Amino acid sequence: MPRGPALGDPRLSEPLRRERRRILHAVHERVEEVAETAVEVMRTEIPSYALQDERFFGDVRDQVLEHYRMQLAALAGDRDMAPEDLVFSRAAAMRRARAGFALEDWISAFRVGRQVLWDALLDCAGTSAEAQQAALSLVTPLMRYVDYASTHAAQAYVEYQQHVVADADRERRDLLDQLLAGVAPTRGPLMAAAQAYGVGPRSPMMAVVAVCVGDTRTDDPTSAENGYAASASISVAGPWAGRTLVVVRHGEVVAVPVVRAGMDAEDICAHFETVQRRLARAGTMLSMGISTVAQGAGELPRAYQEARAALDLVPSGGGVAALPRLSPFDYLALRADDLARQLVDPRVRSMLEEDRRRGDTLAATIRTFAEADLNLRLAAERLRVHHNTAHYRLRRIEERTGRNPRRIADLLELLVALAIRDGAEEGGEGE
């Protein structure tokens, strides 16, 4: 096993060695006082520490004392450093990680401990030139110890976090698998996990399925890194309280947001649309399909299939297809296949294609006339044109297509043809 850093300095002259030993002995005599000062500074400077109780600070005090005594002995040349000497520190690192402290807080504690010890060394050194030189000789070995100890602590943090992440990921997968089987867990760890996400047997929830279709930072948009990056962004709580169950599985990211009190499906759709746009700006392009609301876990399998089906409605370059925002008419038009497009009268198709090149004036007239319940005067007002202009456009449509927009059957045919055209363009087929 590799040894730790050598902290003694045999190259010093004998007078400097004596001064150095004097300084270290003086600090050792008041080491408990120095440790107490370090703990108080940590309590003041590290916000997450300031919230803790005396039992926690008793543990911190023990850790600081152990580190100080070990450093002082090593600096005096009374002992060498070895990895096994820091078992106590690794154990403390895992306790902090388990309690939810951030790694930067733990490293900040090392920084504070080093600074307080250094201040104590300077204070005990005095002002003579020889004492100051002896104190300066302690800077490098002191930094070596802190680097060595903090590296071991960081490794312990990473090991623990990897263990926690693996366990949490496995738990989320198991929970999602059970929910997609239509069953909400009723006991054990999975029930606790479901409750943490707000998922209950009768909770209204939705399914969101996302796949990565492009990334400016990598040649492989389907890589696991992209999936986990998207998962992390989706997991962030939106305008509602609580977390969202998100799992990366089989090349897709699956989220199960719960529709909480005071929310509706549109809130969910708007949130995920915002997430999709934010990731797109960062270089990761997702296609997202969003289901309608499932009333409880028993309906979630249906919602999941809806979300996957909605993915087929997303353009090839990515985007969001949210079923709650679509009418049955819109959905059927977007799902139209080649046969449906072939059934559109060539005259209607020709008129719509030409109109698109000219700015979609006639298409806008068809839509607005339908939305105005065939009231031409109201349609003209909404289009901000004269009544005669709107009348002329309807006549022009009839001349070009043989369909009279004033007749319900003909108007429906025109609307279907228009929706099929727009759906094909959104899907990239009109390019």
CSV table of C-alpha atoms in Angstrom, one decimal:
chain,number,residue,atom,x,y,z
A,1,MET,CA,0.0,0.0,0.0
A,2,PRO,CA,1.5,3.4,-0.9
A,3,ARG,CA,2.7,5.6,1.9
A,4,GLY,CA,1.5,9.1,2.6
A,5,PRO,CA,3.5,12.3,2.0
A,6,ALA,CA,6.6,12.9,4.0
A,7,LEU,CA,5.9,15.9,6.2
A,8,GLY,CA,9.2,16.2,8.2
A,9,ASP,CA,12.1,18.2,6.7
A,10,PRO,CA,15.6,16.8,7.5
A,11,ARG,CA,17.3,19.5,5.4
A,12,LEU,CA,16.7,22.2,8.1
A,13,SER,CA,19.6,23.5,10.1
A,14,GLU,CA,19.7,22.4,13.8
A,15,PRO,CA,18.6,25.8,15.1
A,16,LEU,CA,15.6,25.8,12.7
A,17,ARG,CA,14.8,22.3,13.7
A,18,ARG,CA,14.7,23.3,17.4
A,19,GLU,CA,12.5,26.4,16.6
A,20,ARG,CA,10.2,24.2,14.6
A,21,ARG,CA,9.8,21.7,17.4
A,22,ARG,CA,9.2,24.5,19.8
A,23,ILE,CA,6.4,25.9,17.7
A,24,LEU,CA,4.8,22.5,17.1
A,25,HIS,CA,5.0,21.7,20.9
A,26,ALA,CA,3.4,25.0,21.8
A,27,VAL,CA,0.5,24.4,19.4
A,28,HIS,CA,0.1,20.8,20.7
A,29,GLU,CA,-0.2,22.1,24.2
A,30,ARG,CA,-3.3,24.2,23.2
A,31,VAL,CA,-4.6,21.9,20.5
A,32,GLU,CA,-8.0,21.5,22.1
A,33,GLU,CA,-8.5,25.2,22.1
A,34,VAL,CA,-7.4,25.5,18.5
A,35,ALA,CA,-9.8,22.7,17.5
A,36,GLU,CA,-12.6,24.5,19.3
A,37,THR,CA,-11.8,27.7,17.4
A,38,ALA,CA,-11.9,25.8,14.1
A,39,VAL,CA,-15.3,24.3,14.9
A,40,GLU,CA,-16.7,27.8,15.7
A,41,VAL,CA,-15.4,29.2,12.5
A,42,MET,CA,-17.0,26.3,10.6
A,43,ARG,CA,-20.3,26.9,12.3
A,44,THR,CA,-20.1,30.6,11.2
A,45,GLU,CA,-18.7,30.2,7.6
A,46,ILE,CA,-20.4,27.0,6.4
A,47,PRO,CA,-24.2,27.6,6.1
A,48,SER,CA,-25.1,23.9,6.2
A,49,TYR,CA,-23.1,23.4,9.4
A,50,ALA,CA,-24.7,26.3,11.1
A,51,LEU,CA,-28.0,24.4,11.1
A,52,GLN,CA,-26.7,21.4,13.0
A,53,ASP,CA,-27.0,20.4,16.6
A,54,GLU,CA,-24.4,20.0,19.4
A,55,ARG,CA,-24.1,16.2,18.7
A,56,PHE,CA,-23.0,17.0,15.2
A,57,PHE,CA,-20.4,19.5,16.4
A,58,GLY,CA,-19.1,17.0,18.9
A,59,ASP,CA,-18.4,14.7,16.0
A,60,VAL,CA,-16.8,17.5,14.1
A,61,ARG,CA,-14.6,18.5,17.1
A,62,ASP,CA,-13.4,14.9,17.5
A,63,GLN,CA,-12.5,14.9,13.8
A,64,VAL,CA,-10.6,18.2,13.9
A,65,LEU,CA,-8.6,17.1,17.0
A,66,GLU,CA,-7.7,13.8,15.4
A,67,HIS,CA,-6.4,15.6,12.2
A,68,TYR,CA,-4.5,18.2,14.2
A,69,ARG,CA,-2.8,15.7,16.5
A,70,MET,CA,-1.8,13.6,13.4
A,71,GLN,CA,-0.5,16.6,11.6
A,72,LEU,CA,1.5,17.9,14.5
A,73,ALA,CA,3.1,14.5,15.1
A,74,ALA,CA,3.9,14.1,11.4
A,75,LEU,CA,5.3,17.6,11.1
A,76,ALA,CA,7.5,17.0,14.1
A,77,GLY,CA,8.9,13.9,12.4
A,78,ASP,CA,7.5,11.6,15.1
A,79,ARG,CA,5.5,9.5,12.6
A,80,ASP,CA,5.0,8.8,8.9
A,81,MET,CA,1.6,9.1,7.1
A,82,ALA,CA,-0.2,6.0,5.7
A,83,PRO,CA,-3.6,5.6,4.0
A,84,GLU,CA,-4.8,3.5,7.0
A,85,ASP,CA,-4.2,6.5,9.2
A,86,LEU,CA,-7.2,8.3,7.6
A,87,VAL,CA,-9.8,5.6,8.1
A,88,PHE,CA,-11.4,7.8,10.7
A,89,SER,CA,-11.6,10.6,8.1
A,90,ARG,CA,-13.1,8.4,5.4
A,91,ALA,CA,-15.8,7.2,7.9
A,92,ALA,CA,-16.6,10.8,8.7
A,93,ALA,CA,-16.9,11.7,5.0
A,94,MET,CA,-19.4,8.9,4.5
A,95,ARG,CA,-21.4,10.1,7.5
A,96,ARG,CA,-21.5,13.6,6.0
A,97,ALA,CA,-22.5,12.3,2.6
A,98,ARG,CA,-25.2,10.1,4.1
A,99,ALA,CA,-26.5,13.1,6.0
A,100,GLY,CA,-26.8,15.0,2.7
A,101,PHE,CA,-24.0,17.4,3.0
A,102,ALA,CA,-22.4,18.6,-0.2
A,103,LEU,CA,-18.8,17.7,-1.0
A,104,GLU,CA,-17.9,21.4,-1.2
A,105,ASP,CA,-19.0,21.8,2.4
A,106,TRP,CA,-16.7,19.0,3.5
A,107,ILE,CA,-13.8,20.5,1.6
A,108,SER,CA,-14.6,23.9,3.1
A,109,ALA,CA,-14.3,22.4,6.5
A,110,PHE,CA,-10.8,21.2,5.6
A,111,ARG,CA,-10.0,24.7,4.4
A,112,VAL,CA,-11.2,26.2,7.7
A,113,GLY,CA,-9.2,23.7,9.7
A,114,ARG,CA,-6.0,24.4,7.8
A,115,GLN,CA,-6.4,28.1,8.2
A,116,VAL,CA,-7.0,28.0,11.9
A,117,LEU,CA,-4.1,25.7,12.5
A,118,TRP,CA,-1.8,27.9,10.4
A,119,ASP,CA,-2.9,31.0,12.5
A,120,ALA,CA,-2.1,29.1,15.6
A,121,LEU,CA,1.3,28.1,14.3
A,122,LEU,CA,2.1,31.8,13.5
A,123,ASP,CA,0.8,32.9,16.9
A,124,CYS,CA,3.1,30.4,18.7
A,125,ALA,CA,6.1,31.2,16.5
A,126,GLY,CA,6.6,34.7,17.7
A,127,THR,CA,8.2,37.5,15.8
A,128,SER,CA,11.9,36.6,15.6
A,129,ALA,CA,13.4,36.1,12.2
A,130,GLU,CA,14.4,32.5,13.0
A,131,ALA,CA,11.0,31.7,14.3
A,132,GLN,CA,9.3,33.2,11.3
A,133,GLN,CA,11.6,31.1,9.0
A,134,ALA,CA,10.8,28.0,11.0
A,135,ALA,CA,7.1,28.7,10.6
A,136,LEU,CA,7.5,29.2,6.9
A,137,SER,CA,9.1,25.8,6.6
A,138,LEU,CA,5.8,24.3,7.8
A,139,VAL,CA,3.8,25.7,4.9
A,140,THR,CA,4.6,23.1,2.3
A,141,PRO,CA,4.2,20.0,4.5
A,142,LEU,CA,1.0,21.4,6.0
A,143,MET,CA,-0.5,21.8,2.4
A,144,ARG,CA,0.7,18.3,1.5
A,145,TYR,CA,-1.2,16.9,4.5
A,146,VAL,CA,-4.4,18.8,3.6
A,147,ASP,CA,-4.2,17.7,0.0
A,148,TYR,CA,-3.7,14.1,1.0
A,149,ALA,CA,-6.4,14.0,3.6
A,150,SER,CA,-9.0,15.9,1.5
A,151,THR,CA,-8.3,13.6,-1.5
A,152,HIS,CA,-9.1,10.6,0.6
A,153,ALA,CA,-12.2,12.3,2.0
A,154,ALA,CA,-13.4,13.2,-1.6
A,155,GLN,CA,-12.9,9.6,-2.7
A,156,ALA,CA,-15.0,8.4,0.2
A,157,TYR,CA,-17.7,10.9,-0.8
A,158,VAL,CA,-17.6,9.7,-4.5
A,159,GLU,CA,-17.8,6.0,-3.4
A,160,TYR,CA,-20.8,6.6,-1.2
A,161,GLN,CA,-22.6,8.8,-3.8
A,162,GLN,CA,-22.0,6.1,-6.5
A,163,HIS,CA,-23.5,3.5,-4.2
A,164,VAL,CA,-26.5,5.8,-3.4
A,165,VAL,CA,-27.0,6.7,-7.1
A,166,ALA,CA,-26.9,3.1,-8.1
A,167,ASP,CA,-29.4,2.1,-5.4
A,168,ALA,CA,-31.7,5.0,-6.2
A,169,ASP,CA,-31.6,4.3,-9.9
A,170,ARG,CA,-32.5,0.7,-9.3
A,171,GLU,CA,-35.3,1.7,-7.0
A,172,ARG,CA,-36.7,4.1,-9.6
A,173,ARG,CA,-36.6,1.5,-12.3
A,174,ASP,CA,-38.4,-1.0,-10.1
A,175,LEU,CA,-41.0,1.5,-9.2
A,176,LEU,CA,-41.6,2.5,-12.8
A,177,ASP,CA,-41.8,-1.1,-13.9
A,178,GLN,CA,-44.5,-1.8,-11.3
A,179,LEU,CA,-46.5,1.4,-12.3
A,180,LEU,CA,-46.3,0.5,-16.0
A,181,ALA,CA,-47.8,-2.9,-15.0
A,182,GLY,CA,-50.8,-0.9,-13.7
A,183,VAL,CA,-50.1,-1.5,-10.0
A,184,ALA,CA,-49.1,1.0,-7.3
A,185,PRO,CA,-46.9,-0.5,-4.6
A,186,THR,CA,-48.7,-0.9,-1.2
A,187,ARG,CA,-45.8,-1.8,1.1
A,188,GLY,CA,-42.1,-1.8,1.6
A,189,PRO,CA,-39.4,0.5,0.1
A,190,LEU,CA,-41.2,0.9,-3.2
A,191,MET,CA,-44.3,2.2,-1.5
A,192,ALA,CA,-42.1,4.8,0.4
A,193,ALA,CA,-40.5,5.7,-2.9
A,194,ALA,CA,-43.8,6.2,-4.6
A,195,GLN,CA,-45.0,8.4,-1.8
A,196,ALA,CA,-41.9,10.5,-2.1
A,197,TYR,CA,-42.9,11.2,-5.7
A,198,GLY,CA,-46.6,11.8,-4.8
A,199,VAL,CA,-47.7,8.6,-6.6
A,200,GLY,CA,-50.6,6.8,-5.1
A,201,PRO,CA,-53.1,4.2,-6.3
A,202,ARG,CA,-55.6,6.9,-7.4
A,203,SER,CA,-53.2,9.8,-8.0
A,204,PRO,CA,-53.9,11.6,-11.3
A,205,MET,CA,-50.7,11.4,-13.3
A,206,MET,CA,-49.3,11.7,-16.8
A,207,ALA,CA,-46.7,9.9,-18.8
A,208,VAL,CA,-43.9,11.7,-20.6
A,209,VAL,CA,-41.5,9.9,-23.0
A,210,ALA,CA,-38.5,11.7,-24.3
A,211,VAL,CA,-35.8,10.6,-26.8
A,212,CYS,CA,-32.6,12.5,-27.8
A,213,VAL,CA,-32.5,13.2,-31.5
A,214,GLY,CA,-29.5,15.4,-31.6
A,215,ASP,CA,-26.7,16.9,-29.6
A,216,THR,CA,-24.2,19.5,-30.7
A,217,ARG,CA,-21.6,18.3,-28.2
A,218,THR,CA,-21.4,14.6,-29.2
A,219,ASP,CA,-21.6,12.4,-32.3
A,220,ASP,CA,-23.9,10.0,-30.5
A,221,PRO,CA,-27.2,11.7,-29.4
A,222,THR,CA,-28.4,8.3,-28.0
A,223,SER,CA,-25.5,8.0,-25.6
A,224,ALA,CA,-26.2,7.2,-21.9
A,225,GLU,CA,-24.7,10.6,-21.0
A,226,ASN,CA,-27.4,12.4,-22.9
A,227,GLY,CA,-30.1,10.3,-21.4
A,228,TYR,CA,-28.9,11.0,-17.8
A,229,ALA,CA,-28.4,14.7,-18.6
A,230,ALA,CA,-31.9,15.0,-19.9
A,231,SER,CA,-33.1,13.0,-16.9
A,232,ALA,CA,-31.5,15.4,-14.5
A,233,SER,CA,-33.1,18.4,-16.2
A,234,ILE,CA,-36.5,16.8,-16.2
A,235,SER,CA,-36.2,15.8,-12.6
A,236,VAL,CA,-36.0,19.4,-11.4
A,237,ALA,CA,-39.3,20.4,-9.8
A,238,GLY,CA,-41.4,22.7,-11.9
A,239,PRO,CA,-44.1,25.1,-10.6
A,240,TRP,CA,-45.4,22.5,-8.2
A,241,ALA,CA,-43.9,21.2,-5.0
A,242,GLY,CA,-42.2,17.8,-4.9
A,243,ARG,CA,-40.1,15.6,-7.2
A,244,THR,CA,-41.0,13.9,-10.4
A,245,LEU,CA,-40.2,10.2,-11.0
A,246,VAL,CA,-37.8,10.1,-14.0
A,247,VAL,CA,-36.1,6.9,-15.3
A,248,VAL,CA,-33.7,6.3,-18.2
A,249,ARG,CA,-34.6,3.0,-19.8
A,250,HIS,CA,-34.3,1.3,-23.2
A,251,GLY,CA,-33.0,4.4,-24.9
A,252,GLU,CA,-35.7,6.7,-23.7
A,253,VAL,CA,-36.4,8.9,-20.7
A,254,VAL,CA,-39.7,8.3,-18.9
A,255,ALA,CA,-41.2,10.7,-16.5
A,256,VAL,CA,-44.4,10.3,-14.4
A,257,PRO,CA,-45.5,13.8,-13.2
A,258,VAL,CA,-48.3,13.8,-10.7
A,259,VAL,CA,-51.1,16.4,-11.3
A,260,ARG,CA,-51.2,17.9,-7.9
A,261,ALA,CA,-53.9,20.1,-6.3
A,262,GLY,CA,-54.3,23.4,-8.1
A,263,MET,CA,-52.8,22.1,-11.3
A,264,ASP,CA,-54.1,20.8,-14.6
A,265,ALA,CA,-52.7,19.0,-17.6
A,266,GLU,CA,-51.7,22.3,-19.3
A,267,ASP,CA,-49.4,23.1,-16.4
A,268,ILE,CA,-47.6,19.8,-16.9
A,269,CYS,CA,-47.4,20.4,-20.7
A,270,ALA,CA,-46.0,23.9,-20.3
A,271,HIS,CA,-43.4,22.8,-17.8
A,272,PHE,CA,-42.0,20.0,-20.0
A,273,GLU,CA,-42.1,22.3,-23.1
A,274,THR,CA,-39.9,24.7,-21.1
A,275,VAL,CA,-37.5,21.9,-20.2
A,276,GLN,CA,-37.3,20.8,-23.9
A,277,ARG,CA,-36.5,24.3,-25.0
A,278,ARG,CA,-33.9,24.9,-22.3
A,279,LEU,CA,-32.1,21.7,-23.2
A,280,ALA,CA,-32.3,22.6,-26.9
A,281,ARG,CA,-30.6,26.0,-26.2
A,282,ALA,CA,-27.9,24.0,-24.3
A,283,GLY,CA,-27.3,21.8,-27.4
A,284,THR,CA,-29.4,18.7,-26.5
A,285,MET,CA,-32.5,18.3,-28.8
A,286,LEU,CA,-35.3,16.1,-27.5
A,287,SER,CA,-38.5,14.7,-28.9
A,288,MET,CA,-41.1,14.5,-26.2
A,289,GLY,CA,-44.5,12.9,-26.2
A,290,ILE,CA,-47.0,13.7,-23.4
A,291,SER,CA,-50.0,11.7,-22.5
A,292,THR,CA,-53.5,12.6,-21.3
A,293,VAL,CA,-54.2,12.3,-17.6
A,294,ALA,CA,-54.3,8.8,-16.1
A,295,GLN,CA,-56.7,8.5,-13.1
A,296,GLY,CA,-54.5,6.3,-10.9
A,297,ALA,CA,-51.8,3.7,-11.5
A,298,GLY,CA,-54.3,1.4,-13.2
A,299,GLU,CA,-54.5,3.8,-16.2
A,300,LEU,CA,-50.8,4.5,-16.4
A,301,PRO,CA,-50.0,1.8,-18.9
A,302,ARG,CA,-52.5,3.4,-21.3
A,303,ALA,CA,-50.9,6.8,-20.7
A,304,TYR,CA,-47.4,5.4,-21.4
A,305,GLN,CA,-48.6,4.0,-24.7
A,306,GLU,CA,-50.2,7.4,-25.5
A,307,ALA,CA,-46.9,9.2,-24.8
A,308,ARG,CA,-45.0,6.8,-27.1
A,309,ALA,CA,-47.6,7.3,-29.8
A,310,ALA,CA,-47.3,11.1,-29.4
A,311,LEU,CA,-43.6,10.8,-30.3
A,312,ASP,CA,-44.7,9.9,-33.8
A,313,LEU,CA,-46.2,13.4,-34.1
A,314,VAL,CA,-43.0,15.2,-33.3
A,315,PRO,CA,-41.0,16.7,-36.2
A,316,SER,CA,-37.7,14.9,-37.0
A,317,GLY,CA,-35.8,17.8,-35.5
A,318,GLY,CA,-37.3,17.4,-32.1
A,319,GLY,CA,-40.1,19.2,-30.2
A,320,VAL,CA,-43.1,18.4,-28.0
A,321,ALA,CA,-46.3,16.7,-28.9
A,322,ALA,CA,-48.8,17.1,-26.0
A,323,LEU,CA,-52.0,15.1,-26.4
A,324,PRO,CA,-54.0,17.3,-23.9
A,325,ARG,CA,-53.5,20.2,-26.3
A,326,LEU,CA,-54.9,18.3,-29.3
A,327,SER,CA,-58.5,17.9,-30.4
A,328,PRO,CA,-59.6,14.5,-31.8
A,329,PHE,CA,-59.7,16.3,-35.2
A,330,ASP,CA,-56.1,17.5,-34.8
A,331,TYR,CA,-54.9,14.1,-33.7
A,332,LEU,CA,-56.5,12.3,-36.6
A,333,ALA,CA,-55.1,14.8,-39.1
A,334,LEU,CA,-51.6,14.5,-37.7
A,335,ARG,CA,-51.8,10.7,-37.8
A,336,ALA,CA,-52.9,10.7,-41.4
A,337,ASP,CA,-50.9,8.3,-43.6
A,338,ASP,CA,-50.0,8.4,-47.3
A,339,LEU,CA,-53.4,6.9,-48.2
A,340,ALA,CA,-55.2,9.8,-46.4
A,341,ARG,CA,-53.1,12.3,-48.3
A,342,GLN,CA,-53.8,10.6,-51.6
A,343,LEU,CA,-57.6,10.8,-50.9
A,344,VAL,CA,-57.4,14.6,-50.9
A,345,ASP,CA,-58.7,16.0,-54.2
A,346,PRO,CA,-55.8,17.1,-56.4
A,347,ARG,CA,-57.5,20.5,-56.9
A,348,VAL,CA,-57.7,21.1,-53.2
A,349,ARG,CA,-54.1,20.0,-52.7
A,350,SER,CA,-52.9,22.2,-55.5
A,351,MET,CA,-54.7,25.2,-54.2
A,352,LEU,CA,-53.3,24.7,-50.7
A,353,GLU,CA,-49.7,24.2,-51.9
A,354,GLU,CA,-49.9,27.3,-54.1
A,355,ASP,CA,-51.5,29.3,-51.2
A,356,ARG,CA,-48.7,28.3,-48.9
A,357,ARG,CA,-46.2,29.8,-51.3
A,358,ARG,CA,-48.2,33.0,-51.4
A,359,GLY,CA,-48.5,33.4,-47.6
A,360,ASP,CA,-51.4,31.2,-46.7
A,361,THR,CA,-54.1,33.8,-47.2
A,362,LEU,CA,-56.8,31.4,-48.3
A,363,ALA,CA,-55.9,28.9,-45.6
A,364,ALA,CA,-56.3,31.6,-42.9
A,365,THR,CA,-59.6,32.5,-44.4
A,366,ILE,CA,-60.8,28.9,-44.3
A,367,ARG,CA,-59.8,28.5,-40.6
A,368,THR,CA,-61.2,31.9,-39.5
A,369,PHE,CA,-64.5,31.3,-41.4
A,370,ALA,CA,-64.9,28.0,-39.6
A,371,GLU,CA,-64.0,29.5,-36.2
A,372,ALA,CA,-66.6,32.3,-36.8
A,373,ASP,CA,-69.3,29.6,-37.2
A,374,LEU,CA,-69.7,30.5,-40.9
A,375,ASN,CA,-70.4,34.2,-40.1
A,376,LEU,CA,-68.6,35.9,-42.9
A,377,ARG,CA,-68.8,39.4,-41.4
A,378,LEU,CA,-67.3,38.2,-38.1
A,379,ALA,CA,-64.6,36.3,-40.1
A,380,ALA,CA,-63.7,39.5,-42.0
A,381,GLU,CA,-63.4,41.4,-38.8
A,382,ARG,CA,-61.0,38.8,-37.3
A,383,LEU,CA,-59.0,38.8,-40.6
A,384,ARG,CA,-59.0,42.6,-40.5
A,385,VAL,CA,-60.2,42.8,-44.1
A,386,HIS,CA,-63.3,44.3,-45.8
A,387,HIS,CA,-66.4,42.1,-45.9
A,388,ASN,CA,-66.2,42.1,-49.7
A,389,THR,CA,-62.5,40.9,-49.6
A,390,ALA,CA,-63.5,38.0,-47.4
A,391,HIS,CA,-66.4,37.2,-49.8
A,392,TYR,CA,-64.0,37.3,-52.8
A,393,ARG,CA,-61.7,34.9,-51.1
A,394,LEU,CA,-64.5,32.3,-50.4
A,395,ARG,CA,-65.5,32.6,-54.1
A,396,ARG,CA,-61.9,32.1,-55.2
A,397,ILE,CA,-61.6,29.0,-53.0
A,398,GLU,CA,-64.7,27.5,-54.5
A,399,GLU,CA,-63.5,28.3,-58.1
A,400,ARG,CA,-60.1,26.6,-57.4
A,401,THR,CA,-61.3,23.6,-55.6
A,402,GLY,CA,-65.0,23.0,-56.5
A,403,ARG,CA,-65.8,23.1,-52.7
A,404,ASN,CA,-68.1,25.8,-51.3
A,405,PRO,CA,-66.9,26.8,-47.8
A,406,ARG,CA,-70.5,27.8,-46.9
A,407,ARG,CA,-71.5,24.1,-47.1
A,408,ILE,CA,-70.6,22.1,-44.0
A,409,ALA,CA,-69.5,19.0,-45.8
A,410,ASP,CA,-67.2,21.0,-48.2
A,411,LEU,CA,-65.8,23.1,-45.3
A,412,LEU,CA,-65.0,20.0,-43.4
A,413,GLU,CA,-63.2,18.5,-46.4
A,414,LEU,CA,-61.2,21.7,-46.8
A,415,LEU,CA,-60.2,21.7,-43.1
A,416,VAL,CA,-59.2,18.1,-43.2
A,417,ALA,CA,-57.0,18.7,-46.3
A,418,LEU,CA,-55.4,21.7,-44.6
A,419,ALA,CA,-54.7,19.8,-41.4
A,420,ILE,CA,-53.2,16.9,-43.3
A,421,ARG,CA,-51.0,19.4,-45.2
A,422,ASP,CA,-49.8,21.1,-42.0
A,423,GLY,CA,-49.3,17.7,-40.3
A,424,ALA,CA,-47.1,16.5,-43.1
A,425,GLU,CA,-45.0,19.7,-42.9
A,426,GLU,CA,-44.6,19.3,-39.1
A,427,GLY,CA,-43.4,15.8,-39.6
A,428,GLY,CA,-40.8,16.9,-42.1
A,429,GLU,CA,-42.6,15.3,-45.0
A,430,GLY,CA,-43.4,18.5,-46.7
A,431,GLU,CA,-39.8,19.6,-47.0
